[in-house]
């Protein structure tokens, strides 16, 4: 059962890569914004 669930999870991740990529980009942008604000202050 556990390995089957893992394979299902992997399949879902492969099916929906756009939302995950958007989250990654969003986190990167927020990190850059935070560093910029820290530099300006």
PDB file of C-alpha atoms in Angstrom, residues 18-39:
ATOM      1  CA  UNK A  18       2.594  24.307 -13.085  1.00  0.00           C
ATOM      2  CA  UNK A  19       1.184  25.065  -9.580  1.00  0.00           C
ATOM      3  CA  UNK A  20       4.351  23.751  -7.924  1.00  0.00           C
ATOM      4  CA  UNK A  21       6.558  25.783 -10.274  1.00  0.00           C
ATOM      5  CA  UNK A  22       4.450  28.881  -9.609  1.00  0.00           C
ATOM      6  CA  UNK A  23       4.898  28.353  -5.858  1.00  0.00           C
ATOM      7  CA  UNK A  24       8.660  28.000  -6.325  1.00  0.00           C
ATOM      8  CA  UNK A  25       8.848  31.186  -8.403  1.00  0.00           C
ATOM      9  CA  UNK A  26       6.614  33.002  -5.901  1.00  0.00           C
ATOM     10  CA  UNK A  27       8.863  32.019  -2.998  1.00  0.00           C
ATOM     11  CA  UNK A  28      11.937  33.132  -4.968  1.00  0.00           C
ATOM     12  CA  UNK A  29      10.358  36.503  -5.807  1.00  0.00           C
ATOM     13  CA  UNK A  30       9.290  37.088  -2.190  1.00  0.00           C
ATOM     14  CA  UNK A  31      12.811  36.207  -1.012  1.00  0.00           C
ATOM     15  CA  UNK A  32      14.333  38.705  -3.462  1.00  0.00           C
ATOM     16  CA  UNK A  33      11.822  41.380  -2.400  1.00  0.00           C
ATOM     17  CA  UNK A  34      12.687  40.788   1.263  1.00  0.00           C
ATOM     18  CA  UNK A  35      16.422  41.095   0.556  1.00  0.00           C
ATOM     19  CA  UNK A  36      15.801  44.314  -1.409  1.00  0.00           C
ATOM     20  CA  UNK A  37      13.712  45.822   1.400  1.00  0.00           C
ATOM     21  CA  UNK A  38      16.411  44.877   3.926  1.00  0.00           C
ATOM     22  CA  UNK A  39      19.045  46.580   1.766  1.00  0.00           C
TER      23      UNK A  39
END
